[in-house]
Amino acid sequence: MQYKEFLRRELGEVLPDTLLLPRGFHLVGHVALLTLNSELSQFDKQIGEATLKYDSKIYSVAVRVGPTVGIIRRPAYKLVAGDTDTLTTHVENEVSFRIDPLRLTFSGGNRKERISLPRMVQSHEYVVDMFACVGQFGIHIAKQAGARVTAIEINPEAFKLLEGNIQLNGVQNHMNALFGDCRVVHPVNSADRVVMGYLHDTVEFLPAALDILSSNGGWIHLHATIPEKETKSYCNTISTISHDDGYLSAVHVRKIKHYSPGIVHYVFDIELTIE
Ligand SMILES: C[S@@+](CC[C@H](N)C(=O)[O-])C[C@H]1O[C@@H](n2cnc3c(N)ncnc32)[C@H](O)[C@@H]1O
């Protein structure tokens, strides 16, 4: 049964018919994350309890109470039902992640990209993941493509989980983690590919990514959230920064997801060569 229908059946007596119910939730390990409209938020506990009954994999239910904020991208969720221990193991395409989705971001909309990016990577490559969090891109690449990976993370809480996830997935022989600001703490002139999975002012980190890249060139995957009409000027900015660093660039744009009204999450696949 569809979730919306299930809620209507469970809570029909409590919820006025006029209220628009959520169509689904984002499941991270045993934690269901819900976004409720303002009229529904007064029923969050009842909806949480009903959601626990919907799927036996769900042990905790949380609702969004604000935007994701700060450099470390702290999400704002409130637990409304179930187990208060929200540190969980999320499994995706045979990769396991220990994560607390109430404290760290694990985007449902990036799932396809996490799974498909390793298919672009050859096993002989050296890849640097500049904004690793718990290893969302880096561990998929190390495990599925077999490439050598360095993952950099600035948040100590995410870094600890990243180190654990490297062990958990058995990729410690070809993946390592560096703690700190990726603009400062990074390998130099060595990577075949750099992943920039960060959504705020990402282009400002491009000089650091170019520093990490092999002087022979390679690929950079730069994620950004911008209005659709600004993609061309964003590509021009990328080309200018790359050119100033001595590279020729070809920029391919792919849409990842709708982000917010008028704003789209894109990934810019930048192929860098030298003259
Ligand atoms: C929103 S998460 C994205 C994780 C993953 N790359 C993805 O796209 O799903 C961004 C991560 O970058 C980290 N971060 C932000 N600024 C950083 C910096 N200057 N150096 C290293 N990590 C940074 C944050 O702490 C956070 O864990």
PDB file of C-alpha atoms and ligand atoms in Angstrom:
ATOM      1  CA  MET A   1       0.000   0.000   0.000  1.00  0.00           C
ATOM      2  CA  GLN A   2       1.214   3.513  -0.812  1.00  0.00           C
ATOM      3  CA  TYR A   3       2.467   5.457   2.236  1.00  0.00           C
ATOM      4  CA  LYS A   4      -0.036   8.269   1.755  1.00  0.00           C
ATOM      5  CA  GLU A   5      -2.964   5.827   1.642  1.00  0.00           C
ATOM      6  CA  PHE A   6      -1.548   4.016   4.682  1.00  0.00           C
ATOM      7  CA  LEU A   7      -1.417   7.264   6.688  1.00  0.00           C
ATOM      8  CA  ARG A   8      -4.963   8.127   5.644  1.00  0.00           C
ATOM      9  CA  ARG A   9      -6.145   4.690   6.796  1.00  0.00           C
ATOM     10  CA  GLU A  10      -4.239   4.816  10.113  1.00  0.00           C
ATOM     11  CA  LEU A  11      -4.943   8.447  10.986  1.00  0.00           C
ATOM     12  CA  GLY A  12      -8.227   9.145   9.172  1.00  0.00           C
ATOM     13  CA  GLU A  13      -9.954   9.862  12.482  1.00  0.00           C
ATOM     14  CA  VAL A  14      -7.275  12.327  13.610  1.00  0.00           C
ATOM     15  CA  LEU A  15      -6.308  14.150  10.439  1.00  0.00           C
ATOM     16  CA  PRO A  16      -8.785  16.459   8.696  1.00  0.00           C
ATOM     17  CA  ASP A  17      -9.466  15.257   5.086  1.00  0.00           C
ATOM     18  CA  THR A  18      -8.359  18.594   3.687  1.00  0.00           C
ATOM     19  CA  LEU A  19      -4.724  18.173   4.787  1.00  0.00           C
ATOM     20  CA  LEU A  20      -2.176  17.236   2.155  1.00  0.00           C
ATOM     21  CA  LEU A  21      -0.292  14.158   3.384  1.00  0.00           C
ATOM     22  CA  PRO A  22       3.353  13.417   2.530  1.00  0.00           C
ATOM     23  CA  ARG A  23       3.889  10.998  -0.368  1.00  0.00           C
ATOM     24  CA  GLY A  24       6.925   9.396   1.213  1.00  0.00           C
ATOM     25  CA  PHE A  25      10.011   9.694   3.386  1.00  0.00           C
ATOM     26  CA  HIS A  26      13.762   9.317   3.026  1.00  0.00           C
ATOM     27  CA  LEU A  27      15.007   6.169   4.714  1.00  0.00           C
ATOM     28  CA  VAL A  28      18.616   6.222   5.981  1.00  0.00           C
ATOM     29  CA  GLY A  29      19.356   2.916   7.673  1.00  0.00           C
ATOM     30  CA  HIS A  30      16.611   2.491  10.291  1.00  0.00           C
ATOM     31  CA  VAL A  31      15.710   6.205  10.366  1.00  0.00           C
ATOM     32  CA  ALA A  32      12.791   7.628   8.332  1.00  0.00           C
ATOM     33  CA  LEU A  33      13.185  11.351   7.597  1.00  0.00           C
ATOM     34  CA  LEU A  34       9.991  13.251   6.861  1.00  0.00           C
ATOM     35  CA  THR A  35       9.191  16.725   5.611  1.00  0.00           C
ATOM     36  CA  LEU A  36       5.752  17.879   6.756  1.00  0.00           C
ATOM     37  CA  ASN A  37       3.945  21.022   5.677  1.00  0.00           C
ATOM     38  CA  SER A  38       3.155  23.549   8.416  1.00  0.00           C
ATOM     39  CA  GLU A  39      -0.465  22.395   8.839  1.00  0.00           C
ATOM     40  CA  LEU A  40       0.648  18.821   9.469  1.00  0.00           C
ATOM     41  CA  SER A  41       3.428  19.573  11.933  1.00  0.00           C
ATOM     42  CA  GLN A  42       1.002  19.587  14.889  1.00  0.00           C
ATOM     43  CA  PHE A  43       0.332  15.899  14.077  1.00  0.00           C
ATOM     44  CA  ASP A  44       4.033  14.966  13.802  1.00  0.00           C
ATOM     45  CA  LYS A  45       3.980  12.467  16.701  1.00  0.00           C
ATOM     46  CA  GLN A  46       0.917  10.612  15.362  1.00  0.00           C
ATOM     47  CA  ILE A  47       2.409  10.541  11.861  1.00  0.00           C
ATOM     48  CA  GLY A  48       5.695   9.302  13.359  1.00  0.00           C
ATOM     49  CA  GLU A  49       3.982   6.465  15.235  1.00  0.00           C
ATOM     50  CA  ALA A  50       2.036   5.457  12.110  1.00  0.00           C
ATOM     51  CA  THR A  51       5.218   5.542  10.024  1.00  0.00           C
ATOM     52  CA  LEU A  52       6.870   3.066  12.422  1.00  0.00           C
ATOM     53  CA  LYS A  53       4.089   0.609  11.547  1.00  0.00           C
ATOM     54  CA  TYR A  54       4.428   1.165   7.792  1.00  0.00           C
ATOM     55  CA  ASP A  55       7.764  -0.599   7.306  1.00  0.00           C
ATOM     56  CA  SER A  56       9.530  -3.059   9.633  1.00  0.00           C
ATOM     57  CA  LYS A  57      12.901  -1.516   8.660  1.00  0.00           C
ATOM     58  CA  ILE A  58      11.929   1.757  10.402  1.00  0.00           C
ATOM     59  CA  TYR A  59      12.861   2.102  14.076  1.00  0.00           C
ATOM     60  CA  SER A  60      13.097   5.917  14.349  1.00  0.00           C
ATOM     61  CA  VAL A  61      11.126   8.730  12.700  1.00  0.00           C
ATOM     62  CA  ALA A  62      12.286  12.350  12.493  1.00  0.00           C
ATOM     63  CA  VAL A  63      10.781  15.444  10.868  1.00  0.00           C
ATOM     64  CA  ARG A  64      12.602  18.360   9.316  1.00  0.00           C
ATOM     65  CA  VAL A  65      12.406  21.499  11.468  1.00  0.00           C
ATOM     66  CA  GLY A  66      14.692  23.838   9.558  1.00  0.00           C
ATOM     67  CA  PRO A  67      17.250  24.221   6.817  1.00  0.00           C
ATOM     68  CA  THR A  68      20.650  22.525   6.644  1.00  0.00           C
ATOM     69  CA  VAL A  69      23.194  25.032   7.912  1.00  0.00           C
ATOM     70  CA  GLY A  70      26.865  25.911   8.203  1.00  0.00           C
ATOM     71  CA  ILE A  71      30.105  24.724   6.659  1.00  0.00           C
ATOM     72  CA  ILE A  72      29.560  21.221   8.020  1.00  0.00           C
ATOM     73  CA  ARG A  73      26.005  21.149   6.583  1.00  0.00           C
ATOM     74  CA  ARG A  74      24.246  20.259   9.849  1.00  0.00           C
ATOM     75  CA  PRO A  75      20.644  19.172   9.074  1.00  0.00           C
ATOM     76  CA  ALA A  76      17.790  20.217  11.391  1.00  0.00           C
ATOM     77  CA  TYR A  77      15.549  17.283  12.352  1.00  0.00           C
ATOM     78  CA  LYS A  78      13.450  16.468  15.411  1.00  0.00           C
ATOM     79  CA  LEU A  79      12.879  12.884  16.513  1.00  0.00           C
ATOM     80  CA  VAL A  80       9.116  12.312  16.782  1.00  0.00           C
ATOM     81  CA  ALA A  81       8.784   8.542  17.286  1.00  0.00           C
ATOM     82  CA  GLY A  82      10.740   5.372  18.007  1.00  0.00           C
ATOM     83  CA  ASP A  83      14.312   4.661  19.013  1.00  0.00           C
ATOM     84  CA  THR A  84      16.306   7.685  20.194  1.00  0.00           C
ATOM     85  CA  ASP A  85      19.530   6.071  18.953  1.00  0.00           C
ATOM     86  CA  THR A  86      19.687   7.373  15.382  1.00  0.00           C
ATOM     87  CA  LEU A  87      23.256   6.284  14.617  1.00  0.00           C
ATOM     88  CA  THR A  88      22.567   3.704  11.931  1.00  0.00           C
ATOM     89  CA  THR A  89      24.028   1.620   9.102  1.00  0.00           C
ATOM     90  CA  HIS A  90      22.790   2.527   5.632  1.00  0.00           C
ATOM     91  CA  VAL A  91      23.507   0.058   2.829  1.00  0.00           C
ATOM     92  CA  GLU A  92      23.525   1.169  -0.801  1.00  0.00           C
ATOM     93  CA  ASN A  93      24.805  -0.882  -3.748  1.00  0.00           C
ATOM     94  CA  GLU A  94      26.761  -3.144  -1.352  1.00  0.00           C
ATOM     95  CA  VAL A  95      28.450  -0.167   0.349  1.00  0.00           C
ATOM     96  CA  SER A  96      27.746   0.338   4.070  1.00  0.00           C
ATOM     97  CA  PHE A  97      27.744   3.715   5.785  1.00  0.00           C
ATOM     98  CA  ARG A  98      27.623   4.343   9.521  1.00  0.00           C
ATOM     99  CA  ILE A  99      25.875   7.689   9.872  1.00  0.00           C
ATOM    100  CA  ASP A 100      23.528   9.624  12.141  1.00  0.00           C
ATOM    101  CA  PRO A 101      21.203  11.341   9.624  1.00  0.00           C
ATOM    102  CA  LEU A 102      19.952  13.723  12.329  1.00  0.00           C
ATOM    103  CA  ARG A 103      23.475  15.158  12.605  1.00  0.00           C
ATOM    104  CA  LEU A 104      25.013  14.684   9.138  1.00  0.00           C
ATOM    105  CA  THR A 105      23.592  15.039   5.648  1.00  0.00           C
ATOM    106  CA  PHE A 106      22.948  11.939   3.554  1.00  0.00           C
ATOM    107  CA  SER A 107      21.073  13.128   0.486  1.00  0.00           C
ATOM    108  CA  GLY A 108      18.415  10.888  -1.042  1.00  0.00           C
ATOM    109  CA  GLY A 109      18.539  12.896  -4.274  1.00  0.00           C
ATOM    110  CA  ASN A 110      22.258  12.110  -4.789  1.00  0.00           C
ATOM    111  CA  ARG A 111      21.803   8.331  -4.683  1.00  0.00           C
ATOM    112  CA  LYS A 112      21.964   7.845  -8.462  1.00  0.00           C
ATOM    113  CA  GLU A 113      25.165   9.922  -8.673  1.00  0.00           C
ATOM    114  CA  ARG A 114      26.807   8.034  -5.780  1.00  0.00           C
ATOM    115  CA  ILE A 115      26.128   4.743  -7.549  1.00  0.00           C
ATOM    116  CA  SER A 116      26.945   5.845 -11.120  1.00  0.00           C
ATOM    117  CA  LEU A 117      30.099   7.941 -10.518  1.00  0.00           C
ATOM    118  CA  PRO A 118      32.339   4.866  -9.931  1.00  0.00           C
ATOM    119  CA  ARG A 119      31.457   3.686 -13.477  1.00  0.00           C
ATOM    120  CA  MET A 120      33.362   6.700 -14.861  1.00  0.00           C
ATOM    121  CA  VAL A 121      36.465   5.761 -12.853  1.00  0.00           C
ATOM    122  CA  GLN A 122      39.207   3.324 -13.959  1.00  0.00           C
ATOM    123  CA  SER A 123      40.831   1.084 -11.349  1.00  0.00           C
ATOM    124  CA  HIS A 124      44.312   2.559 -12.007  1.00  0.00           C
ATOM    125  CA  GLU A 125      43.175   6.106 -11.140  1.00  0.00           C
ATOM    126  CA  TYR A 126      43.982   8.134  -8.034  1.00  0.00           C
ATOM    127  CA  VAL A 127      40.879  10.027  -6.845  1.00  0.00           C
ATOM    128  CA  VAL A 128      40.592  12.774  -4.208  1.00  0.00           C
ATOM    129  CA  ASP A 129      37.205  13.384  -2.540  1.00  0.00           C
ATOM    130  CA  MET A 130      37.516  16.948  -1.151  1.00  0.00           C
ATOM    131  CA  PHE A 131      34.269  17.064   0.877  1.00  0.00           C
ATOM    132  CA  ALA A 132      34.027  13.469   2.024  1.00  0.00           C
ATOM    133  CA  CYS A 133      31.602  13.557   4.990  1.00  0.00           C
ATOM    134  CA  VAL A 134      31.224   9.850   5.909  1.00  0.00           C
ATOM    135  CA  GLY A 135      32.532   8.715   2.503  1.00  0.00           C
ATOM    136  CA  GLN A 136      29.398   9.070   0.349  1.00  0.00           C
ATOM    137  CA  PHE A 137      31.364   9.351  -2.919  1.00  0.00           C
ATOM    138  CA  GLY A 138      34.833   8.175  -1.904  1.00  0.00           C
ATOM    139  CA  ILE A 139      33.887   4.766  -0.522  1.00  0.00           C
ATOM    140  CA  HIS A 140      31.642   3.973  -3.503  1.00  0.00           C
ATOM    141  CA  ILE A 141      34.593   4.772  -5.791  1.00  0.00           C
ATOM    142  CA  ALA A 142      37.132   2.789  -3.746  1.00  0.00           C
ATOM    143  CA  LYS A 143      34.838  -0.218  -3.470  1.00  0.00           C
ATOM    144  CA  GLN A 144      33.098  -0.316  -6.857  1.00  0.00           C
ATOM    145  CA  ALA A 145      35.873   1.022  -9.127  1.00  0.00           C
ATOM    146  CA  GLY A 146      38.801  -0.295  -7.059  1.00  0.00           C
ATOM    147  CA  ALA A 147      40.598   3.051  -7.487  1.00  0.00           C
ATOM    148  CA  ARG A 148      42.993   4.564  -4.914  1.00  0.00           C
ATOM    149  CA  VAL A 149      41.139   7.263  -2.961  1.00  0.00           C
ATOM    150  CA  THR A 150      42.022  10.038  -0.504  1.00  0.00           C
ATOM    151  CA  ALA A 151      39.027  11.539   1.323  1.00  0.00           C
ATOM    152  CA  ILE A 152      39.241  14.903   3.114  1.00  0.00           C
ATOM    153  CA  GLU A 153      36.804  16.038   5.824  1.00  0.00           C
ATOM    154  CA  ILE A 154      36.744  19.068   8.131  1.00  0.00           C
ATOM    155  CA  ASN A 155      34.065  17.992  10.657  1.00  0.00           C
ATOM    156  CA  PRO A 156      35.591  15.766  13.401  1.00  0.00           C
ATOM    157  CA  GLU A 157      32.325  13.873  13.897  1.00  0.00           C
ATOM    158  CA  ALA A 158      32.017  13.026  10.182  1.00  0.00           C
ATOM    159  CA  PHE A 159      35.747  12.277   9.987  1.00  0.00           C
ATOM    160  CA  LYS A 160      35.531   9.658  12.752  1.00  0.00           C
ATOM    161  CA  LEU A 161      32.681   7.899  10.936  1.00  0.00           C
ATOM    162  CA  LEU A 162      34.575   8.195   7.628  1.00  0.00           C
ATOM    163  CA  GLU A 163      37.569   6.388   9.138  1.00  0.00           C
ATOM    164  CA  GLY A 164      35.263   3.685  10.510  1.00  0.00           C
ATOM    165  CA  ASN A 165      33.450   3.332   7.161  1.00  0.00           C
ATOM    166  CA  ILE A 166      36.752   2.801   5.329  1.00  0.00           C
ATOM    167  CA  GLN A 167      37.407  -0.171   7.638  1.00  0.00           C
ATOM    168  CA  LEU A 168      33.793  -1.370   7.536  1.00  0.00           C
ATOM    169  CA  ASN A 169      33.932  -1.638   3.741  1.00  0.00           C
ATOM    170  CA  GLY A 170      37.393  -3.249   3.722  1.00  0.00           C
ATOM    171  CA  VAL A 171      38.961  -0.591   1.462  1.00  0.00           C
ATOM    172  CA  GLN A 172      41.692   0.510   3.894  1.00  0.00           C
ATOM    173  CA  ASN A 173      44.442  -0.835   1.628  1.00  0.00           C
ATOM    174  CA  HIS A 174      43.674   1.703  -1.095  1.00  0.00           C
ATOM    175  CA  MET A 175      41.735   4.473   0.672  1.00  0.00           C
ATOM    176  CA  ASN A 176      42.902   6.939   3.333  1.00  0.00           C
ATOM    177  CA  ALA A 177      41.279   9.888   5.119  1.00  0.00           C
ATOM    178  CA  LEU A 178      42.734  13.328   5.858  1.00  0.00           C
ATOM    179  CA  PHE A 179      41.309  15.570   8.566  1.00  0.00           C
ATOM    180  CA  GLY A 180      41.094  19.309   7.929  1.00  0.00           C
ATOM    181  CA  ASP A 181      40.219  22.032   5.465  1.00  0.00           C
ATOM    182  CA  CYS A 182      40.692  20.645   1.952  1.00  0.00           C
ATOM    183  CA  ARG A 183      42.115  24.007   0.834  1.00  0.00           C
ATOM    184  CA  VAL A 184      44.990  23.472   3.239  1.00  0.00           C
ATOM    185  CA  VAL A 185      45.282  19.720   3.809  1.00  0.00           C
ATOM    186  CA  HIS A 186      45.566  18.019   0.434  1.00  0.00           C
ATOM    187  CA  PRO A 187      47.887  16.052  -1.806  1.00  0.00           C
ATOM    188  CA  VAL A 188      49.437  18.136  -4.569  1.00  0.00           C
ATOM    189  CA  ASN A 189      49.833  17.553  -8.303  1.00  0.00           C
ATOM    190  CA  SER A 190      48.799  13.918  -8.107  1.00  0.00           C
ATOM    191  CA  ALA A 191      45.108  13.111  -8.668  1.00  0.00           C
ATOM    192  CA  ASP A 192      43.583  11.834 -11.906  1.00  0.00           C
ATOM    193  CA  ARG A 193      40.162  12.876 -10.651  1.00  0.00           C
ATOM    194  CA  VAL A 194      38.814  15.205  -7.970  1.00  0.00           C
ATOM    195  CA  VAL A 195      35.287  15.042  -6.535  1.00  0.00           C
ATOM    196  CA  MET A 196      33.844  18.296  -5.136  1.00  0.00           C
ATOM    197  CA  GLY A 197      30.589  17.177  -3.486  1.00  0.00           C
ATOM    198  CA  TYR A 198      29.756  20.433  -1.712  1.00  0.00           C
ATOM    199  CA  LEU A 199      26.961  22.815  -2.611  1.00  0.00           C
ATOM    200  CA  HIS A 200      27.904  26.258  -1.363  1.00  0.00           C
ATOM    201  CA  ASP A 201      30.373  28.536  -3.151  1.00  0.00           C
ATOM    202  CA  THR A 202      31.982  25.388  -4.544  1.00  0.00           C
ATOM    203  CA  VAL A 203      33.701  27.253  -7.351  1.00  0.00           C
ATOM    204  CA  GLU A 204      35.775  29.108  -4.734  1.00  0.00           C
ATOM    205  CA  PHE A 205      37.434  25.767  -3.956  1.00  0.00           C
ATOM    206  CA  LEU A 206      38.340  25.142  -7.618  1.00  0.00           C
ATOM    207  CA  PRO A 207      41.911  26.536  -7.298  1.00  0.00           C
ATOM    208  CA  ALA A 208      42.541  23.979  -4.511  1.00  0.00           C
ATOM    209  CA  ALA A 209      41.105  21.190  -6.706  1.00  0.00           C
ATOM    210  CA  LEU A 210      43.421  22.240  -9.554  1.00  0.00           C
ATOM    211  CA  ASP A 211      46.309  22.138  -7.095  1.00  0.00           C
ATOM    212  CA  ILE A 212      45.380  18.549  -6.207  1.00  0.00           C
ATOM    213  CA  LEU A 213      45.009  17.471  -9.854  1.00  0.00           C
ATOM    214  CA  SER A 214      47.970  16.005 -11.727  1.00  0.00           C
ATOM    215  CA  SER A 215      49.748  18.632 -13.829  1.00  0.00           C
ATOM    216  CA  ASN A 216      48.995  16.319 -16.792  1.00  0.00           C
ATOM    217  CA  GLY A 217      45.287  17.026 -16.340  1.00  0.00           C
ATOM    218  CA  GLY A 218      42.303  14.833 -15.494  1.00  0.00           C
ATOM    219  CA  TRP A 219      38.717  15.285 -14.352  1.00  0.00           C
ATOM    220  CA  ILE A 220      37.007  17.407 -11.710  1.00  0.00           C
ATOM    221  CA  HIS A 221      33.361  16.803 -10.739  1.00  0.00           C
ATOM    222  CA  LEU A 222      32.149  20.080  -9.243  1.00  0.00           C
ATOM    223  CA  HIS A 223      28.697  20.142  -7.633  1.00  0.00           C
ATOM    224  CA  ALA A 224      26.800  23.442  -7.323  1.00  0.00           C
ATOM    225  CA  THR A 225      23.292  24.746  -6.697  1.00  0.00           C
ATOM    226  CA  ILE A 226      22.453  27.642  -9.026  1.00  0.00           C
ATOM    227  CA  PRO A 227      19.531  29.054 -11.039  1.00  0.00           C
ATOM    228  CA  GLU A 228      19.133  27.243 -14.404  1.00  0.00           C
ATOM    229  CA  LYS A 229      19.817  30.435 -16.354  1.00  0.00           C
ATOM    230  CA  GLU A 230      23.242  30.822 -14.733  1.00  0.00           C
ATOM    231  CA  THR A 231      24.781  27.544 -15.959  1.00  0.00           C
ATOM    232  CA  LYS A 232      26.505  29.189 -18.931  1.00  0.00           C
ATOM    233  CA  SER A 233      28.162  31.923 -16.879  1.00  0.00           C
ATOM    234  CA  TYR A 234      29.152  29.311 -14.268  1.00  0.00           C
ATOM    235  CA  CYS A 235      30.835  27.273 -17.038  1.00  0.00           C
ATOM    236  CA  ASN A 236      32.676  30.427 -18.146  1.00  0.00           C
ATOM    237  CA  THR A 237      33.907  31.070 -14.594  1.00  0.00           C
ATOM    238  CA  ILE A 238      35.160  27.469 -14.379  1.00  0.00           C
ATOM    239  CA  SER A 239      36.974  27.832 -17.729  1.00  0.00           C
ATOM    240  CA  THR A 240      38.580  31.129 -16.687  1.00  0.00           C
ATOM    241  CA  ILE A 241      39.867  29.762 -13.350  1.00  0.00           C
ATOM    242  CA  SER A 242      41.176  26.610 -15.093  1.00  0.00           C
ATOM    243  CA  HIS A 243      42.830  28.653 -17.839  1.00  0.00           C
ATOM    244  CA  ASP A 244      44.521  30.924 -15.281  1.00  0.00           C
ATOM    245  CA  ASP A 245      46.004  27.754 -13.776  1.00  0.00           C
ATOM    246  CA  GLY A 246      47.376  26.641 -17.147  1.00  0.00           C
ATOM    247  CA  TYR A 247      44.706  24.118 -18.188  1.00  0.00           C
ATOM    248  CA  LEU A 248      42.371  23.825 -21.153  1.00  0.00           C
ATOM    249  CA  SER A 249      38.904  22.810 -19.993  1.00  0.00           C
ATOM    250  CA  ALA A 250      35.821  21.188 -21.489  1.00  0.00           C
ATOM    251  CA  VAL A 251      32.835  21.505 -19.180  1.00  0.00           C
ATOM    252  CA  HIS A 252      29.832  19.140 -19.360  1.00  0.00           C
ATOM    253  CA  VAL A 253      26.781  19.932 -17.231  1.00  0.00           C
ATOM    254  CA  ARG A 254      24.464  17.333 -15.725  1.00  0.00           C
ATOM    255  CA  LYS A 255      21.366  17.943 -13.599  1.00  0.00           C
ATOM    256  CA  ILE A 256      21.317  16.023 -10.311  1.00  0.00           C
ATOM    257  CA  LYS A 257      18.067  17.255  -8.765  1.00  0.00           C
ATOM    258  CA  HIS A 258      15.690  20.118  -8.162  1.00  0.00           C
ATOM    259  CA  TYR A 259      17.099  21.803  -5.014  1.00  0.00           C
ATOM    260  CA  SER A 260      14.729  24.609  -4.010  1.00  0.00           C
ATOM    261  CA  PRO A 261      12.325  26.943  -5.857  1.00  0.00           C
ATOM    262  CA  GLY A 262      14.237  28.198  -8.931  1.00  0.00           C
ATOM    263  CA  ILE A 263      17.474  26.482  -7.876  1.00  0.00           C
ATOM    264  CA  VAL A 264      18.916  23.306  -9.429  1.00  0.00           C
ATOM    265  CA  HIS A 265      21.696  21.016  -8.199  1.00  0.00           C
ATOM    266  CA  TYR A 266      24.102  20.449 -11.111  1.00  0.00           C
ATOM    267  CA  VAL A 267      27.374  18.589 -11.432  1.00  0.00           C
ATOM    268  CA  PHE A 268      29.927  20.163 -13.749  1.00  0.00           C
ATOM    269  CA  ASP A 269      32.164  17.433 -15.197  1.00  0.00           C
ATOM    270  CA  ILE A 270      35.328  19.304 -16.095  1.00  0.00           C
ATOM    271  CA  GLU A 271      37.854  17.626 -18.378  1.00  0.00           C
ATOM    272  CA  LEU A 272      41.235  19.327 -17.989  1.00  0.00           C
ATOM    273  CA  THR A 273      44.064  18.993 -20.454  1.00  0.00           C
ATOM    274  CA  ILE A 274      47.332  20.774 -21.051  1.00  0.00           C
ATOM    275  CA  GLU A 275      48.356  22.400 -24.311  1.00  0.00           C
TER     276      GLU A 275
HETATM  277  C1  LIG B   1      26.938  18.179   2.450  1.00  0.00           C
HETATM  278  S1  LIG B   1      28.292  17.178   2.806  1.00  0.00           S
HETATM  279  C2  LIG B   1      28.367  16.317   1.295  1.00  0.00           C
HETATM  280  C3  LIG B   1      28.957  14.952   1.415  1.00  0.00           C
HETATM  281  C4  LIG B   1      29.177  14.253   0.090  1.00  0.00           C
HETATM  282  N1  LIG B   1      30.304  14.852  -0.612  1.00  0.00           N
HETATM  283  C5  LIG B   1      27.937  14.323  -0.790  1.00  0.00           C
HETATM  284  O1  LIG B   1      27.939  15.098  -1.737  1.00  0.00           O
HETATM  285  O2  LIG B   1      26.975  13.594  -0.516  1.00  0.00           O
HETATM  286  C6  LIG B   1      29.665  18.284   2.653  1.00  0.00           C
HETATM  287  C7  LIG B   1      30.817  17.884   3.567  1.00  0.00           C
HETATM  288  O3  LIG B   1      31.940  18.742   3.294  1.00  0.00           O
HETATM  289  C8  LIG B   1      32.568  19.047   4.527  1.00  0.00           C
HETATM  290  N2  LIG B   1      33.343  20.277   4.325  1.00  0.00           N
HETATM  291  C9  LIG B   1      32.898  21.552   4.213  1.00  0.00           C
HETATM  292  N3  LIG B   1      33.901  22.404   4.016  1.00  0.00           N
HETATM  293  C10 LIG B   1      35.037  21.649   3.986  1.00  0.00           C
HETATM  294  C11 LIG B   1      36.403  21.962   3.786  1.00  0.00           C
HETATM  295  N4  LIG B   1      36.808  23.223   3.578  1.00  0.00           N
HETATM  296  N5  LIG B   1      37.310  20.958   3.786  1.00  0.00           N
HETATM  297  C12 LIG B   1      36.905  19.673   3.993  1.00  0.00           C
HETATM  298  N6  LIG B   1      35.623  19.314   4.199  1.00  0.00           N
HETATM  299  C13 LIG B   1      34.696  20.284   4.184  1.00  0.00           C
HETATM  300  C14 LIG B   1      31.415  19.192   5.516  1.00  0.00           C
HETATM  301  O4  LIG B   1      31.829  19.051   6.847  1.00  0.00           O
HETATM  302  C15 LIG B   1      30.478  18.071   5.035  1.00  0.00           C
HETATM  303  O5  LIG B   1      30.734  16.866   5.717  1.00  0.00           O
END
